[in-house]
PDB file of C-alpha atoms in Angstrom:
ATOM      1  CA  SER N 254     -29.066  -3.841   9.474  1.00 50.00           C
ATOM      2  CA  GLY N 255     -31.276  -6.231   7.296  1.00 65.00           C
ATOM      3  CA  GLU N 256     -28.550  -8.587   6.722  1.00 75.00           C
ATOM      4  CA  LEU N 257     -29.855 -12.219   7.179  1.00 76.00           C
ATOM      5  CA  TYR N 258     -27.800 -14.395   8.435  1.00 74.00           C
ATOM      6  CA  GLY N 259     -29.580 -17.732   8.571  1.00 76.00           C
ATOM      7  CA  VAL N 260     -31.732 -19.685  11.058  1.00 80.00           C
ATOM      8  CA  ASP N 261     -31.346 -20.707  14.451  1.00 83.00           C
ATOM      9  CA  ALA N 262     -32.246 -24.358  15.844  1.00 85.00           C
ATOM     10  CA  GLY N 263     -35.302 -23.219  16.059  1.00 88.00           C
ATOM     11  CA  GLY N 264     -36.174 -21.933  12.745  1.00 87.00           C
ATOM     12  CA  HIS N 265     -36.123 -18.286  13.647  1.00 89.00           C
ATOM     13  CA  ALA N 266     -34.409 -15.873  11.115  1.00 86.00           C
ATOM     14  CA  VAL N 267     -31.056 -14.467  12.605  1.00 83.00           C
ATOM     15  CA  PHE N 268     -29.946 -10.717  11.471  1.00 83.00           C
ATOM     16  CA  ARG N 269     -26.912  -9.443  11.555  1.00 79.00           C
ATOM     17  CA  PRO N 270     -26.282  -7.968  14.703  1.00 81.00           C
ATOM     18  CA  GLU N 271     -25.855  -3.775  14.645  1.00 78.00           C
ATOM     19  CA  GLY N 272     -22.257  -2.908  15.247  1.00 77.00           C
ATOM     20  CA  ALA N 273     -21.000  -6.183  14.659  1.00 77.00           C
ATOM     21  CA  THR N 274     -17.985  -6.004  12.751  1.00 74.00           C
ATOM     22  CA  PHE N 275     -17.426  -9.412  11.184  1.00 76.00           C
ATOM     23  CA  ALA N 276     -18.970 -12.634  11.071  1.00 75.00           C
ATOM     24  CA  LEU N 277     -17.543 -16.180  12.024  1.00 79.00           C
ATOM     25  CA  ILE N 278     -18.832 -19.347   9.958  1.00 79.00           C
ATOM     26  CA  GLU N 279     -18.336 -22.921  11.220  1.00 83.00           C
ATOM     27  CA  MET N 280     -19.615 -25.259   8.523  1.00 83.00           C
ATOM     28  CA  PRO N 281     -18.215 -27.830   6.364  1.00 89.00           C
ATOM     29  CA  PRO N 282     -17.424 -27.731   2.965  1.00 87.00           C
ATOM     30  CA  GLY N 283     -19.798 -27.943  -0.101  1.00 86.00           C
ATOM     31  CA  VAL N 284     -22.842 -26.783   2.327  1.00 85.00           C
ATOM     32  CA  GLY N 285     -23.363 -23.089   0.538  1.00 84.00           C
ATOM     33  CA  LYS N 286     -21.436 -20.844   3.197  1.00 85.00           C
ATOM     34  CA  THR N 287     -20.264 -18.221   0.240  1.00 87.00           C
ATOM     35  CA  VAL N 288     -23.590 -18.553  -1.806  1.00 85.00           C
ATOM     36  CA  ASN N 289     -25.808 -17.955   1.550  1.00 79.00           C
ATOM     37  CA  LEU N 290     -23.775 -15.773   3.744  1.00 82.00           C
ATOM     38  CA  VAL N 291     -20.948 -14.217   1.682  1.00 88.00           C
ATOM     39  CA  ILE N 292     -22.380 -12.990  -1.585  1.00 89.00           C
ATOM     40  CA  GLU N 293     -25.333 -12.029   0.166  1.00 84.00           C
ATOM     41  CA  SER N 294     -23.601  -9.860   2.430  1.00 85.00           C
ATOM     42  CA  ILE N 295     -21.109  -8.370  -0.065  1.00 90.00           C
ATOM     43  CA  LEU N 296     -24.624  -7.284  -2.146  1.00 89.00           C
ATOM     44  CA  HIS N 297     -26.380  -5.830   0.533  1.00 85.00           C
ATOM     45  CA  ARG N 298     -23.160  -3.692   2.007  1.00 84.00           C
ATOM     46  CA  ALA N 299     -22.839  -2.596  -1.547  1.00 89.00           C
ATOM     47  CA  GLN N 300     -26.423  -1.509  -1.592  1.00 88.00           C
ATOM     48  CA  LEU N 301     -26.542   0.280   1.549  1.00 85.00           C
ATOM     49  CA  GLY N 302     -23.560   2.280  -0.387  1.00 89.00           C
ATOM     50  CA  TYR N 303     -20.843   0.818   1.743  1.00 88.00           C
ATOM     51  CA  SER N 304     -17.258   0.125   0.247  1.00 91.00           C
ATOM     52  CA  VAL N 305     -16.805  -3.222   0.718  1.00 92.00           C
ATOM     53  CA  ILE N 306     -12.921  -4.526   0.394  1.00 92.00           C
ATOM     54  CA  VAL N 307     -13.299  -8.568  -0.526  1.00 93.00           C
ATOM     55  CA  PRO N 308     -10.115 -10.626  -0.169  1.00 91.00           C
ATOM     56  CA  ASP N 309     -10.525 -13.103  -3.322  1.00 91.00           C
ATOM     57  CA  VAL N 310      -7.632 -15.262  -2.734  1.00 86.00           C
ATOM     58  CA  LYS N 311      -9.424 -18.001  -4.991  1.00 87.00           C
ATOM     59  CA  ASN N 312     -10.603 -15.519  -7.362  1.00 88.00           C
ATOM     60  CA  GLU N 313     -14.335 -16.793  -7.646  1.00 90.00           C
ATOM     61  CA  LEU N 314     -16.216 -13.949  -5.987  1.00 93.00           C
ATOM     62  CA  SER N 315     -14.867 -11.543  -7.960  1.00 93.00           C
ATOM     63  CA  VAL N 316     -15.942 -13.714 -11.218  1.00 93.00           C
ATOM     64  CA  MET N 317     -19.541 -14.254  -9.847  1.00 93.00           C
ATOM     65  CA  LEU N 318     -20.125 -10.535  -8.883  1.00 94.00           C
ATOM     66  CA  ALA N 319     -17.935  -8.167 -10.560  1.00 94.00           C
ATOM     67  CA  PRO N 320     -19.761  -8.076 -13.934  1.00 93.00           C
ATOM     68  CA  ALA N 321     -23.442  -7.862 -12.006  1.00 91.00           C
ATOM     69  CA  LEU N 322     -22.181  -5.032  -9.724  1.00 93.00           C
ATOM     70  CA  ARG N 323     -21.084  -3.311 -12.743  1.00 94.00           C
ATOM     71  CA  GLU N 324     -24.364  -3.407 -14.380  1.00 93.00           C
ATOM     72  CA  GLN N 325     -26.258  -1.891 -11.256  1.00 92.00           C
ATOM     73  CA  GLY N 326     -23.901   0.959 -11.615  1.00 94.00           C
ATOM     74  CA  PHE N 327     -20.914   0.216  -8.860  1.00 94.00           C
ATOM     75  CA  GLU N 328     -17.686   1.079  -9.588  1.00 92.00           C
ATOM     76  CA  VAL N 329     -15.654  -2.644  -8.631  1.00 94.00           C
ATOM     77  CA  TRP N 330     -11.915  -2.629  -8.575  1.00 92.00           C
ATOM     78  CA  CYS N 331     -10.370  -6.147  -9.037  1.00 93.00           C
ATOM     79  CA  ILE N 332      -6.731  -6.442  -8.213  1.00 90.00           C
ATOM     80  CA  ASN N 333      -5.878  -9.374 -10.375  1.00 87.00           C
ATOM     81  CA  PRO N 334      -2.332 -10.034 -10.785  1.00 80.00           C
ATOM     82  CA  ALA N 335      -2.478 -13.520 -11.825  1.00 83.00           C
ATOM     83  CA  GLY N 336      -4.499 -12.615 -14.834  1.00 86.00           C
ATOM     84  CA  GLN N 337      -7.316 -15.299 -14.148  1.00 90.00           C
ATOM     85  CA  PHE N 338     -10.903 -14.221 -15.771  1.00 92.00           C
ATOM     86  CA  VAL N 339      -9.170 -10.879 -16.592  1.00 91.00           C
ATOM     87  CA  ALA N 340     -12.152 -10.344 -19.637  1.00 92.00           C
ATOM     88  CA  VAL N 341     -14.310 -10.876 -16.973  1.00 92.00           C
ATOM     89  CA  THR N 342     -13.040  -9.444 -14.240  1.00 91.00           C
ATOM     90  CA  GLY N 343     -10.329  -6.817 -15.319  1.00 90.00           C
ATOM     91  CA  ASN N 344      -7.078  -5.776 -13.365  1.00 89.00           C
ATOM     92  CA  VAL N 345      -6.325  -2.666 -11.591  1.00 88.00           C
ATOM     93  CA  GLU N 346      -2.777  -2.354 -11.159  1.00 83.00           C
ATOM     94  CA  LEU N 347      -2.448  -0.458  -7.821  1.00 85.00           C
ATOM     95  CA  ASN N 348       1.000   1.247  -6.868  1.00 91.00           C
ATOM     96  CA  PRO N 349       1.044   1.787  -2.707  1.00 92.00           C
ATOM     97  CA  TYR N 350       3.868   4.718  -3.210  1.00 95.00           C
ATOM     98  CA  GLN N 351       1.155   6.420  -5.659  1.00 93.00           C
ATOM     99  CA  SER N 352       0.490   8.942  -2.703  1.00 94.00           C
ATOM    100  CA  LEU N 353       4.052   9.898  -2.922  1.00 96.00           C
ATOM    101  CA  LEU N 354       4.438  10.385  -6.736  1.00 96.00           C
ATOM    102  CA  ASP N 355       1.419  12.121  -6.594  1.00 94.00           C
ATOM    103  CA  ALA N 356       2.984  14.688  -4.005  1.00 95.00           C
ATOM    104  CA  VAL N 357       6.133  14.882  -5.702  1.00 95.00           C
ATOM    105  CA  TYR N 358       4.908  15.572  -9.214  1.00 95.00           C
ATOM    106  CA  GLY N 359       1.906  17.790  -8.023  1.00 92.00           C
ATOM    107  CA  ASP N 360       1.936  21.604  -7.092  1.00 90.00           C
ATOM    108  CA  SER N 361       3.821  23.386  -4.253  1.00 87.00           C
ATOM    109  CA  ASP N 362       1.043  22.559  -1.820  1.00 87.00           C
ATOM    110  CA  GLU N 363       0.884  18.536  -2.596  1.00 88.00           C
ATOM    111  CA  ARG N 364       4.874  18.828  -2.860  1.00 91.00           C
ATOM    112  CA  ARG N 365       5.090  20.321   0.667  1.00 90.00           C
ATOM    113  CA  ASN N 366       4.009  16.664   1.781  1.00 93.00           C
ATOM    114  CA  ALA N 367       5.904  14.296  -0.251  1.00 96.00           C
ATOM    115  CA  VAL N 368       9.041  13.849   2.621  1.00 96.00           C
ATOM    116  CA  LYS N 369       6.604  13.354   5.283  1.00 96.00           C
ATOM    117  CA  ILE N 370       4.600  10.427   3.008  1.00 96.00           C
ATOM    118  CA  ALA N 371       8.169   8.646   2.164  1.00 97.00           C
ATOM    119  CA  ALA N 372       8.983   8.913   6.078  1.00 96.00           C
ATOM    120  CA  ASP N 373       5.272   7.624   6.712  1.00 96.00           C
ATOM    121  CA  ILE N 374       5.761   4.523   4.294  1.00 96.00           C
ATOM    122  CA  ALA N 375       9.345   3.754   5.675  1.00 95.00           C
ATOM    123  CA  ALA N 376       7.827   3.899   9.039  1.00 93.00           C
ATOM    124  CA  ILE N 377       5.018   1.286   7.991  1.00 94.00           C
ATOM    125  CA  HIS N 378       7.800  -0.902   6.293  1.00 94.00           C
ATOM    126  CA  LEU N 379      10.049  -0.819   9.364  1.00 91.00           C
ATOM    127  CA  PRO N 380       7.551  -0.006  12.224  1.00 89.00           C
ATOM    128  CA  VAL N 381       8.487   1.540  15.728  1.00 81.00           C
ATOM    129  CA  THR N 382       8.431  -1.025  18.364  1.00 80.00           C
ATOM    130  CA  ASN N 383       8.930  -0.814  22.295  1.00 76.00           C
ATOM    131  CA  GLN N 384      11.388  -3.812  22.096  1.00 74.00           C
ATOM    132  CA  GLU N 385      13.936  -0.862  20.460  1.00 69.00           C
ATOM    133  CA  LYS N 386      16.554  -0.647  23.209  1.00 74.00           C
ATOM    134  CA  ASN N 387      18.704   1.218  20.649  1.00 73.00           C
ATOM    135  CA  PRO N 388      16.751   3.048  18.226  1.00 75.00           C
ATOM    136  CA  TYR N 389      19.755   4.479  16.555  1.00 74.00           C
ATOM    137  CA  PHE N 390      20.177   1.368  14.365  1.00 79.00           C
ATOM    138  CA  ALA N 391      16.495   1.339  13.310  1.00 83.00           C
ATOM    139  CA  ASN N 392      15.913   4.902  12.683  1.00 88.00           C
ATOM    140  CA  GLY N 393      19.373   4.716  10.673  1.00 89.00           C
ATOM    141  CA  SER N 394      17.568   1.929   8.684  1.00 92.00           C
ATOM    142  CA  ARG N 395      14.113   3.622   8.128  1.00 93.00           C
ATOM    143  CA  ARG N 396      16.269   7.026   6.896  1.00 94.00           C
ATOM    144  CA  ALA N 397      17.752   4.419   4.320  1.00 96.00           C
ATOM    145  CA  ILE N 398      14.543   3.474   3.421  1.00 97.00           C
ATOM    146  CA  THR N 399      13.048   7.083   3.017  1.00 97.00           C
ATOM    147  CA  PHE N 400      15.857   7.768   1.052  1.00 97.00           C
ATOM    148  CA  ALA N 401      15.224   5.007  -1.134  1.00 97.00           C
ATOM    149  CA  ILE N 402      11.509   5.816  -2.060  1.00 97.00           C
ATOM    150  CA  LEU N 403      12.538   9.380  -2.618  1.00 97.00           C
ATOM    151  CA  ARG N 404      15.499   8.746  -4.790  1.00 97.00           C
ATOM    152  CA  ASN N 405      13.090   6.628  -7.141  1.00 97.00           C
ATOM    153  CA  ALA N 406      10.289   9.255  -6.920  1.00 97.00           C
ATOM    154  CA  LEU N 407      12.455  11.440  -8.024  1.00 97.00           C
ATOM    155  CA  VAL N 408      14.974   9.709 -10.505  1.00 96.00           C
ATOM    156  CA  ASP N 409      13.341   6.805 -11.748  1.00 95.00           C
ATOM    157  CA  PRO N 410       9.504   7.009 -11.118  1.00 95.00           C
ATOM    158  CA  THR N 411       8.207   4.032 -12.653  1.00 93.00           C
ATOM    159  CA  ASN N 412      10.375   2.139 -10.433  1.00 93.00           C
ATOM    160  CA  CYS N 413       9.074   4.114  -7.177  1.00 96.00           C
ATOM    161  CA  THR N 414       7.356   0.723  -5.801  1.00 94.00           C
ATOM    162  CA  PRO N 415       8.039  -1.420  -3.434  1.00 94.00           C
ATOM    163  CA  THR N 416       9.633  -3.771  -5.219  1.00 93.00           C
ATOM    164  CA  GLY N 417      11.986  -1.564  -6.643  1.00 95.00           C
ATOM    165  CA  CYS N 418      12.966  -0.162  -3.515  1.00 96.00           C
ATOM    166  CA  TYR N 419      13.841  -3.360  -2.443  1.00 96.00           C
ATOM    167  CA  ARG N 420      15.734  -3.981  -5.040  1.00 96.00           C
ATOM    168  CA  LEU N 421      18.313  -0.483  -4.364  1.00 96.00           C
ATOM    169  CA  LEU N 422      18.183  -1.573  -0.561  1.00 96.00           C
ATOM    170  CA  THR N 423      19.100  -4.921  -1.328  1.00 96.00           C
ATOM    171  CA  ASP N 424      22.466  -3.675  -3.233  1.00 96.00           C
ATOM    172  CA  PRO N 425      24.600  -2.354  -1.114  1.00 94.00           C
ATOM    173  CA  GLN N 426      26.685  -0.685  -4.227  1.00 96.00           C
ATOM    174  CA  ALA N 427      23.828   0.384  -6.184  1.00 96.00           C
ATOM    175  CA  PHE N 428      22.676   2.096  -3.238  1.00 97.00           C
ATOM    176  CA  LEU N 429      25.974   4.040  -2.396  1.00 96.00           C
ATOM    177  CA  ASP N 430      25.923   4.837  -6.124  1.00 97.00           C
ATOM    178  CA  SER N 431      22.752   6.151  -5.994  1.00 97.00           C
ATOM    179  CA  CYS N 432      23.840   8.474  -2.844  1.00 97.00           C
ATOM    180  CA  VAL N 433      26.216   9.729  -4.615  1.00 97.00           C
ATOM    181  CA  ALA N 434      24.744  10.464  -7.933  1.00 97.00           C
ATOM    182  CA  MET N 435      22.130  12.194  -6.076  1.00 97.00           C
ATOM    183  CA  GLN N 436      24.652  14.900  -5.031  1.00 96.00           C
ATOM    184  CA  THR N 437      24.386  15.936  -8.658  1.00 96.00           C
ATOM    185  CA  PHE N 438      21.129  15.401  -9.835  1.00 96.00           C
ATOM    186  CA  GLU N 439      18.648  18.207 -10.841  1.00 95.00           C
ATOM    187  CA  THR N 440      14.829  18.481 -11.236  1.00 93.00           C
ATOM    188  CA  SER N 441      13.122  21.081 -13.198  1.00 91.00           C
ATOM    189  CA  ILE N 442      12.355  23.015  -9.809  1.00 91.00           C
ATOM    190  CA  ARG N 443      14.761  25.433  -8.650  1.00 88.00           C
ATOM    191  CA  ASN N 444      15.757  25.071  -5.193  1.00 88.00           C
ATOM    192  CA  ASP N 445      13.626  21.730  -5.126  1.00 92.00           C
ATOM    193  CA  PRO N 446      13.127  21.212  -0.943  1.00 93.00           C
ATOM    194  CA  VAL N 447      12.267  17.454  -1.979  1.00 95.00           C
ATOM    195  CA  LEU N 448      15.473  17.007  -3.817  1.00 96.00           C
ATOM    196  CA  GLU N 449      17.488  18.991  -0.963  1.00 96.00           C
ATOM    197  CA  VAL N 450      15.928  16.394   1.389  1.00 96.00           C
ATOM    198  CA  ALA N 451      16.975  13.594  -0.715  1.00 96.00           C
ATOM    199  CA  ARG N 452      20.406  14.714  -1.305  1.00 97.00           C
ATOM    200  CA  LEU N 453      20.675  15.259   2.537  1.00 96.00           C
ATOM    201  CA  GLU N 454      19.794  11.889   3.314  1.00 96.00           C
ATOM    202  CA  GLY N 455      22.004  10.542   0.726  1.00 96.00           C
ATOM    203  CA  LEU N 456      24.994  12.583   2.197  1.00 96.00           C
ATOM    204  CA  ASN N 457      24.251  11.516   5.980  1.00 94.00           C
ATOM    205  CA  LEU N 458      24.103   7.485   4.665  1.00 94.00           C
ATOM    206  CA  LEU N 459      27.293   7.933   2.840  1.00 95.00           C
ATOM    207  CA  HIS N 460      29.141   9.557   6.145  1.00 93.00           C
ATOM    208  CA  ARG N 461      27.435   6.537   8.032  1.00 89.00           C
ATOM    209  CA  ALA N 462      29.218   3.804   5.418  1.00 89.00           C
ATOM    210  CA  HIS N 463      32.411   5.536   5.398  1.00 88.00           C
ATOM    211  CA  LYS N 464      32.586   5.415   9.041  1.00 83.00           C
ATOM    212  CA  ASN N 465      31.467   2.117   9.564  1.00 78.00           C
ATOM    213  CA  ASP N 466      34.383   1.053   6.953  1.00 68.00           C
TER     214      ASP N 466
END
């Protein structure tokens, strides 16, 4: 592939094997792992046309590479919630629920996928496992998550985020109140199928809550 990893004990060049998905580097601090391998690998993969995702928890690589890559015409997104070196790296705010919002507020073809997207997100938050002896309770929890996501997307889109939905789910009274309020909530779309699903889920959850009282 052309990526030079270094040299072996005999001084021979070692290149990245074709198809290798990762490299394991075992070297003491301060000997040049970042400069000699990590940065070289990022630049090489970018120049080959690959998209590269780089976890940069210490915010070192972004400062060194983002300006140079942008100057070469590469599109660089830096997710920088701490705002460190933001003048150099910038900060792109990403919402994991954006695909749902795009569907809810898109055209009819896009809206057709909204409920499934919400259910898929709920399944990511609470995955199905083989250890569920009785899926009834886990499925109920996933339906509650689905409702919270759909409710926020319809009623309060600025809070249709993992944090916003978690806040709603962890406040039992606010959650039940939202189930009630959803029954009379209206959107600008006549016979809105997304709203109908949210209403039905809210009603089912209210019935379960009353049954458990």
